[in-house]
């Protein structure tokens, strides 16, 4: 190879070698250098290179220095003999325009043409290599995204405090809403059904609220008291029996208690054995007039017709039962109905045994009034009556303290020694025989027991300790004293209280 190559030939040969090497290694070929103006214009090059050409003037060089190769011996590739030789018919000094470099993509590929030097290194990879590289990129990109999203410790702490504050605020809002809904009950109406609630005289708001909750009228005594204070109606509630509804709203209950409806009827229930003074407190002001005054005498009944010689009132004839009257009726109407009920009841009682003992109807009523006070268990009524009959027949004072309570008006407190020693016909400890008259108004069961006492020899009875009001009956004084000792011992153990509990 005698002819020297021109710098352009050497450069073209080098580029071809670099392109082949890049193709084998799967990387883009190097970009071709920009052609000098003389080449772009396709004019023959001058004999000498331009001043800016870094190559020295053309001269014969050894083959080892024919081209610029990298220092790495492994990257050196032998030159193509065809490329090293000048084309046939041309001199070594002939300058040919450079051929288009191979790295450019062909036109019409569907993508924008760009220089090979700017394309991704993946261009020369196989499809499997490109998929593996894409998968690895997606994994690394996901890790980078998660790393970018991970907040710093200070940011996490601030966010946690914000979440806690928001939760506490939401809880406060929910509790406040629940409290207001429970207090004002916007969706609750006037209730349903009916329940008669008796409001005692002088009862406070707390007592009334507890009573209404217990009767099912309201759902909460606490919210009722709170609503009452907000409404300023705590002093406007009326006493007495008031018809109300179950599950009422607080506002409806307050309105009903402040201005109760006028009932169509007044219902009065009188228990058996109560005296006139006790019945007066029960009737209250539900009727017009004074019960004590109205029950002294009546055209409906004359006590002397029943053996009463010195009766000062209708005590004993006022039959206990349930009565319904029109509102604001005179209380005398109640007395009349009681006397009518007594006559009707007495008509069904067999009085022959009592009359055989020379007892009048008035005497039977007096005995019956004491039986109602003494006997707490129904089975003991005729036993108590038999003790009274036996003592009367033997001339022994009755010793029934209920008669002293009637005379003193003390029905609940322990009797004092001064009361036990009162000078009165009703003191059956000091006076023999029956008291002047009934000490209450007995019911039918007591009247029948007094008319037909049990046949016994009992002369004494005393409360049996811890037996729900049951009595110990005895025939002799020794038995009686033993029963009394048991009673007093238990009473002392209770601090002076009567041992009548179960």
Coordinates of N, CA and C in Angstrom, one line a residue, residues 190-357:
X190 N -96.1 14.7 72.4 CA -96.8 14.7 73.7 C -97.0 13.4 74.4
X191 N -96.4 12.3 73.8 CA -96.4 11.0 74.5 C -97.7 10.2 74.1
X192 N -97.9 9.1 74.7 CA -99.0 8.2 74.4 C -99.5 7.6 75.6
X193 N -100.7 7.0 75.6 CA -101.4 6.4 76.7 C -101.7 7.4 77.8
X194 N -101.9 6.9 79.0 CA -102.3 7.8 80.1 C -101.8 7.2 81.4
X195 N -101.3 8.0 82.3 CA -100.9 7.6 83.6 C -101.2 8.8 84.6
X196 N -101.9 8.4 85.7 CA -102.2 9.4 86.7 C -101.1 9.5 87.7
X197 N -100.5 10.7 87.8 CA -99.4 11.0 88.6 C -99.9 11.9 89.8
X198 N -99.6 11.5 91.0 CA -100.0 12.3 92.2 C -98.8 13.0 92.6
X199 N -98.9 14.4 92.5 CA -97.8 15.2 93.0 C -98.1 15.7 94.4
X200 N -97.2 15.3 95.4 CA -97.4 15.7 96.8 C -97.3 17.2 97.0
X201 N -98.0 17.6 98.0 CA -97.8 19.1 98.3 C -96.4 19.3 98.8
X202 N -95.9 20.4 98.3 CA -94.5 20.9 98.7 C -93.4 20.1 98.1
X203 N -93.7 19.2 97.1 CA -92.6 18.5 96.5 C -91.8 19.4 95.6
X204 N -90.4 19.2 95.7 CA -89.5 19.9 94.9 C -89.4 19.4 93.5
X205 N -88.6 20.1 92.7 CA -88.4 19.7 91.3 C -87.7 18.4 91.2
X206 N -86.7 18.2 92.1 CA -86.0 16.9 92.1 C -86.9 15.7 92.4
X207 N -87.8 15.9 93.4 CA -88.7 14.8 93.7 C -89.7 14.5 92.6
X208 N -90.2 15.6 92.0 CA -91.2 15.5 90.9 C -90.5 14.8 89.7
X209 N -89.3 15.2 89.4 CA -88.5 14.6 88.3 C -88.3 13.1 88.5
X210 N -87.9 12.7 89.7 CA -87.7 11.3 90.0 C -89.0 10.5 89.8
X211 N -90.1 11.1 90.3 CA -91.5 10.5 90.2 C -91.9 10.3 88.8
X212 N -91.7 11.3 87.9 CA -92.1 11.2 86.5 C -91.2 10.2 85.8
X213 N -89.9 10.1 86.1 CA -89.1 9.1 85.5 C -89.5 7.7 85.9
X214 N -89.8 7.6 87.2 CA -90.3 6.3 87.7 C -91.6 5.8 87.1
X215 N -92.5 6.7 86.8 CA -93.8 6.4 86.2 C -93.7 6.3 84.7
X216 N -92.5 6.5 84.1 CA -92.4 6.4 82.6 C -92.9 7.6 81.9
X217 N -93.1 8.7 82.6 CA -93.6 9.9 81.9 C -92.5 10.6 81.1
X218 N -91.3 10.7 81.7 CA -90.1 11.3 81.0 C -89.0 10.3 81.0
X219 N -88.0 10.5 80.2 CA -86.9 9.6 80.0 C -85.8 9.8 81.0
X220 N -85.6 11.1 81.4 CA -84.4 11.4 82.3 C -84.8 12.5 83.3
X221 N -84.6 12.2 84.6 CA -84.9 13.2 85.6 C -83.9 14.3 85.5
X222 N -82.7 14.0 85.1 CA -81.6 15.0 85.1 C -81.9 16.1 84.0
X223 N -82.3 15.6 82.8 CA -82.6 16.6 81.7 C -83.9 17.3 82.0
X224 N -84.8 16.7 82.7 CA -86.0 17.4 83.1 C -85.8 18.5 84.0
X225 N -84.9 18.3 85.1 CA -84.6 19.3 86.0 C -83.8 20.5 85.3
X226 N -82.9 20.1 84.4 CA -82.2 21.2 83.6 C -83.1 22.0 82.8
X227 N -84.0 21.3 82.1 CA -85.0 22.0 81.2 C -85.9 22.9 82.0
X228 N -86.3 22.4 83.2 CA -87.2 23.2 84.1 C -86.5 24.5 84.5
X229 N -85.2 24.4 84.9 CA -84.5 25.6 85.3 C -84.4 26.5 84.2
X230 N -84.1 26.0 83.0 CA -84.0 26.9 81.8 C -85.3 27.6 81.5
X231 N -86.4 26.9 81.7 CA -87.7 27.5 81.4 C -88.2 28.4 82.6
X232 N -87.5 28.3 83.7 CA -88.0 29.1 84.9 C -89.3 28.7 85.4
X233 N -89.6 27.4 85.3 CA -90.9 27.0 85.8 C -90.9 26.1 87.0
X234 N -89.8 26.2 87.7 CA -89.6 25.2 88.9 C -90.5 25.5 90.0
X235 N -91.2 26.6 90.1 CA -92.1 26.9 91.2 C -93.5 27.0 90.7
X236 N -93.8 26.5 89.5 CA -95.2 26.6 89.0 C -96.0 25.3 89.0
X237 N -95.4 24.2 89.5 CA -96.0 22.9 89.4 C -97.2 22.8 90.4
X238 N -98.3 22.2 90.0 CA -99.4 22.1 90.9 C -99.4 20.7 91.6
X239 N -99.9 20.7 92.7 CA -100.0 19.4 93.5 C -101.4 18.7 93.2
X240 N -101.4 17.4 93.5 CA -102.6 16.7 93.2 C -102.4 15.6 92.2
X241 N -103.5 14.9 91.9 CA -103.4 13.8 90.9 C -103.6 14.4 89.5
X242 N -102.6 14.3 88.6 CA -102.7 14.9 87.3 C -102.6 13.8 86.3
X243 N -103.5 13.8 85.3 CA -103.4 12.8 84.2 C -102.3 13.3 83.2
X244 N -101.4 12.4 83.0 CA -100.3 12.7 82.1 C -100.1 11.5 81.1
X245 N -99.2 11.6 80.2 CA -98.9 10.6 79.2 C -97.5 10.0 79.4
X246 N -97.3 8.8 78.9 CA -96.0 8.2 78.9 C -95.1 8.7 77.8
X247 N -93.8 8.8 78.1 CA -92.8 9.2 77.1 C -93.1 10.6 76.6
X248 N -93.4 11.5 77.5 CA -93.7 12.9 77.0 C -92.4 13.6 76.9
X249 N -92.4 14.6 76.0 CA -91.2 15.5 76.0 C -91.2 16.4 77.2
X250 N -90.0 16.9 77.5 CA -89.8 17.7 78.8 C -90.7 18.9 78.7
X251 N -90.8 19.6 77.6 CA -91.6 20.8 77.5 C -93.1 20.5 77.7
X252 N -93.6 19.3 77.1 CA -95.0 19.0 77.3 C -95.3 18.6 78.8
X253 N -94.3 17.9 79.4 CA -94.5 17.6 80.8 C -94.5 18.9 81.7
X254 N -93.7 19.8 81.4 CA -93.6 21.1 82.2 C -95.0 21.8 82.0
X255 N -95.5 21.9 80.7 CA -96.7 22.6 80.5 C -97.9 21.9 81.2
X256 N -97.9 20.6 81.3 CA -99.0 19.8 81.9 C -98.9 20.1 83.4
X257 N -97.7 20.0 84.0 CA -97.6 20.3 85.5 C -97.9 21.7 85.8
X258 N -97.6 22.6 85.0 CA -97.8 24.1 85.3 C -99.3 24.4 85.1
X259 N -99.9 23.8 84.1 CA -101.4 24.1 83.9 C -102.1 22.8 83.6
X260 N -102.3 22.0 84.6 CA -102.9 20.7 84.4 C -104.3 20.8 83.9
X261 N -104.7 19.8 83.0 CA -106.1 19.8 82.5 C -107.1 19.5 83.6
X262 N -108.2 20.0 83.4 CA -109.3 19.7 84.4 C -109.8 18.3 84.1
X263 N -109.7 17.4 85.0 CA -110.2 16.0 84.7 C -111.7 15.9 84.6
X264 N -112.1 14.9 83.9 CA -113.6 14.7 83.8 C -114.2 14.2 85.1
X265 N -113.4 13.4 85.8 CA -113.9 12.9 87.1 C -112.7 13.0 88.1
X266 N -113.1 13.0 89.3 CA -112.2 12.9 90.5 C -112.3 11.5 91.1
X267 N -111.2 10.8 91.1 CA -111.2 9.4 91.7 C -110.6 9.5 93.1
X268 N -111.3 9.0 94.1 CA -110.8 9.0 95.5 C -110.9 7.6 96.0
X269 N -109.8 7.0 96.4 CA -109.7 5.7 97.0 C -109.5 5.8 98.5
X270 N -110.4 5.3 99.3 CA -110.2 5.3 100.7 C -109.9 3.9 101.3
X271 N -108.7 3.7 101.9 CA -108.4 2.4 102.4 C -109.3 2.0 103.6
X272 N -109.3 0.8 103.9 CA -110.1 0.3 105.0 C -109.5 0.7 106.4
X273 N -110.3 1.1 107.3 CA -109.9 1.4 108.7 C -109.5 2.8 108.9
X274 N -109.4 3.7 107.9 CA -109.0 5.0 108.2 C -110.0 5.8 109.0
X275 N -109.5 6.7 109.8 CA -110.4 7.6 110.6 C -110.9 8.7 109.7
X276 N -111.8 9.5 110.2 CA -112.3 10.7 109.4 C -111.2 11.7 109.2
X277 N -110.3 11.9 110.2 CA -109.2 12.9 110.1 C -108.2 12.4 109.0
X278 N -108.0 11.1 108.9 CA -107.0 10.6 107.9 C -107.7 10.7 106.5
X279 N -109.0 10.5 106.4 CA -109.6 10.6 105.1 C -109.7 12.0 104.7
X280 N -109.8 12.9 105.6 CA -109.7 14.4 105.2 C -108.4 14.7 104.5
X281 N -107.3 14.2 105.0 CA -106.0 14.5 104.3 C -106.0 13.8 103.0
X282 N -106.6 12.7 102.8 CA -106.6 12.0 101.6 C -107.4 12.7 100.5
X283 N -108.6 13.2 100.9 CA -109.4 13.9 99.9 C -108.8 15.2 99.5
X284 N -108.2 15.9 100.4 CA -107.5 17.2 100.1 C -108.5 18.2 99.6
X285 N -108.1 18.9 98.5 CA -108.9 20.0 97.9 C -109.5 19.5 96.6
X286 N -109.5 18.2 96.4 CA -110.1 17.7 95.1 C -111.6 17.9 95.0
X287 N -112.2 18.1 96.2 CA -113.7 18.5 96.2 C -113.9 19.8 97.0
X288 N -115.0 20.3 96.8 CA -115.3 21.6 97.4 C -115.9 21.4 98.8
X289 N -115.3 22.0 99.8 CA -115.8 21.9 101.2 C -114.9 21.1 102.1
X290 N -115.2 21.0 103.4 CA -114.4 20.4 104.4 C -115.0 19.0 104.8
X291 N -114.1 18.0 104.7 CA -114.6 16.6 104.9 C -115.0 16.4 106.3
X292 N -114.3 16.9 107.3 CA -114.6 16.7 108.7 C -116.0 17.2 109.0
X293 N -116.2 18.4 108.5 CA -117.5 19.1 108.8 C -118.7 18.3 108.1
X294 N -118.4 17.9 106.9 CA -119.5 17.2 106.1 C -119.8 15.8 106.7
X295 N -118.8 15.2 107.4 CA -119.0 13.8 107.9 C -119.4 13.8 109.4
X296 N -119.8 14.9 109.9 CA -120.3 14.8 111.3 C -121.7 14.3 111.3
X297 N -122.6 14.7 110.4 CA -124.0 14.2 110.4 C -124.5 14.3 108.9
X298 N -125.5 13.5 108.7 CA -126.1 13.5 107.3 C -127.5 13.0 107.3
X299 N -128.3 13.5 106.4 CA -129.7 13.1 106.3 C -129.7 11.6 105.8
X300 N -128.6 11.2 105.2 CA -128.6 9.8 104.6 C -128.5 8.7 105.6
X301 N -128.1 9.1 106.9 CA -128.0 8.0 107.9 C -128.0 8.6 109.3
X302 N -128.8 7.9 110.2 CA -128.8 8.3 111.6 C -128.1 7.2 112.4
X303 N -127.1 7.6 113.1 CA -126.3 6.6 113.9 C -127.2 5.9 115.0
X304 N -128.2 6.6 115.6 CA -129.0 6.0 116.6 C -129.8 4.8 116.1
X305 N -130.0 4.8 114.8 CA -130.8 3.7 114.2 C -130.0 2.4 114.3
X306 N -128.7 2.5 114.6 CA -127.8 1.3 114.6 C -127.3 1.0 116.1
X307 N -127.9 1.7 117.0 CA -127.6 1.4 118.4 C -126.6 2.4 119.0
X308 N -126.3 3.5 118.3 CA -125.4 4.5 118.8 C -126.2 5.5 119.6
X309 N -125.9 5.6 120.9 CA -126.7 6.5 121.8 C -126.1 7.9 121.9
X310 N -124.7 8.0 121.9 CA -124.1 9.3 122.0 C -123.1 9.6 120.9
X311 N -123.3 9.2 119.7 CA -122.4 9.4 118.6 C -122.3 10.8 118.3
X312 N -121.1 11.3 118.2 CA -120.9 12.7 117.8 C -120.5 12.9 116.4
X313 N -120.4 11.8 115.6 CA -120.1 11.9 114.2 C -120.5 10.6 113.5
X314 N -120.2 10.6 112.2 CA -120.5 9.4 111.4 C -119.4 8.4 111.4
X315 N -118.4 8.5 112.3 CA -117.3 7.6 112.4 C -117.8 6.2 112.5
X316 N -117.3 5.3 111.6 CA -117.7 3.9 111.6 C -118.6 3.6 110.5
X317 N -119.4 4.6 110.0 CA -120.4 4.4 109.0 C -119.9 4.8 107.6
X318 N -118.8 5.4 107.5 CA -118.2 6.0 106.2 C -117.5 4.8 105.5
X319 N -118.2 4.1 104.7 CA -117.6 2.9 104.1 C -116.4 3.2 103.2
X320 N -115.3 2.5 103.4 CA -114.1 2.7 102.6 C -114.2 2.0 101.2
X321 N -114.0 2.7 100.2 CA -114.0 2.2 98.8 C -113.5 3.2 97.8
X322 N -113.6 3.0 96.5 CA -113.1 3.9 95.5 C -114.4 4.6 94.9
X323 N -114.3 5.9 94.9 CA -115.4 6.7 94.5 C -115.0 7.7 93.4
X324 N -115.8 7.9 92.4 CA -115.6 8.8 91.3 C -116.7 9.9 91.3
X325 N -116.2 11.1 91.3 CA -117.1 12.3 91.4 C -116.7 13.3 90.3
X326 N -117.7 14.2 90.1 CA -117.4 15.3 89.1 C -116.4 16.3 89.8
X327 N -115.6 16.9 89.1 CA -114.7 17.9 89.7 C -115.5 19.0 90.3
X328 N -114.9 19.5 91.4 CA -115.4 20.6 92.1 C -116.8 20.4 92.7
X329 N -117.2 19.1 92.9 CA -118.4 18.8 93.6 C -118.2 19.0 95.1
X330 N -119.3 19.3 95.8 CA -119.2 19.4 97.3 C -118.8 18.1 97.9
X331 N -118.0 18.2 98.9 CA -117.5 17.0 99.6 C -118.6 16.2 100.3
X332 N -119.7 16.9 100.5 CA -120.9 16.2 101.1 C -121.4 15.1 100.2
X333 N -121.2 15.2 98.9 CA -121.6 14.2 97.9 C -120.8 12.9 98.2
X334 N -119.5 13.0 98.5 CA -118.7 11.8 98.8 C -119.2 11.2 100.1
X335 N -119.5 12.0 101.1 CA -120.0 11.4 102.4 C -121.3 10.6 102.1
X336 N -122.2 11.2 101.4 CA -123.5 10.5 101.1 C -123.2 9.2 100.4
X337 N -122.3 9.1 99.4 CA -122.0 7.9 98.7 C -121.4 6.9 99.7
X338 N -120.6 7.3 100.6 CA -120.1 6.4 101.6 C -121.2 5.8 102.5
X339 N -122.1 6.6 102.9 CA -123.2 6.1 103.8 C -124.1 5.1 103.0
X340 N -124.3 5.4 101.8 CA -125.2 4.5 100.9 C -124.5 3.2 100.7
X341 N -123.1 3.3 100.5 CA -122.4 2.0 100.3 C -122.4 1.2 101.6
X342 N -122.3 1.9 102.8 CA -122.3 1.1 104.1 C -123.7 0.4 104.2
X343 N -124.7 1.0 104.0 CA -126.0 0.4 104.1 C -126.2 -0.8 103.2
X344 N -125.7 -0.7 102.0 CA -125.8 -1.8 101.0 C -124.9 -3.0 101.5
X345 N -123.7 -2.7 102.0 CA -122.8 -3.7 102.5 C -123.3 -4.4 103.7
X346 N -123.8 -3.6 104.7 CA -124.2 -4.2 106.0 C -125.4 -5.1 105.8
X347 N -126.2 -4.9 104.7 CA -127.4 -5.7 104.5 C -127.0 -7.1 104.2
X348 N -125.7 -7.4 103.8 CA -125.4 -8.8 103.5 C -124.6 -9.5 104.6
X349 N -124.5 -8.8 105.8 CA -123.7 -9.4 106.9 C -124.7 -10.1 107.9
X350 N -124.3 -11.3 108.3 CA -125.1 -12.0 109.3 C -124.8 -11.6 110.7
X351 N -125.6 -10.9 111.4 CA -125.4 -10.3 112.7 C -126.0 -11.2 113.9
X352 N -126.4 -12.3 113.6 CA -127.2 -13.1 114.7 C -126.2 -13.5 115.9
X353 N -125.0 -13.9 115.6 CA -124.1 -14.2 116.7 C -123.8 -13.0 117.6
X354 N -123.6 -11.9 117.0 CA -123.3 -10.7 117.7 C -124.5 -10.3 118.6
X355 N -125.7 -10.4 118.0 CA -126.9 -10.0 118.8 C -127.1 -11.0 119.9
X356 N -126.7 -12.3 119.7 CA -126.8 -13.2 120.8 C -125.9 -12.9 122.0
X357 N -124.9 -12.1 121.8 CA -124.0 -11.6 122.8 C -124.4 -10.2 123.3

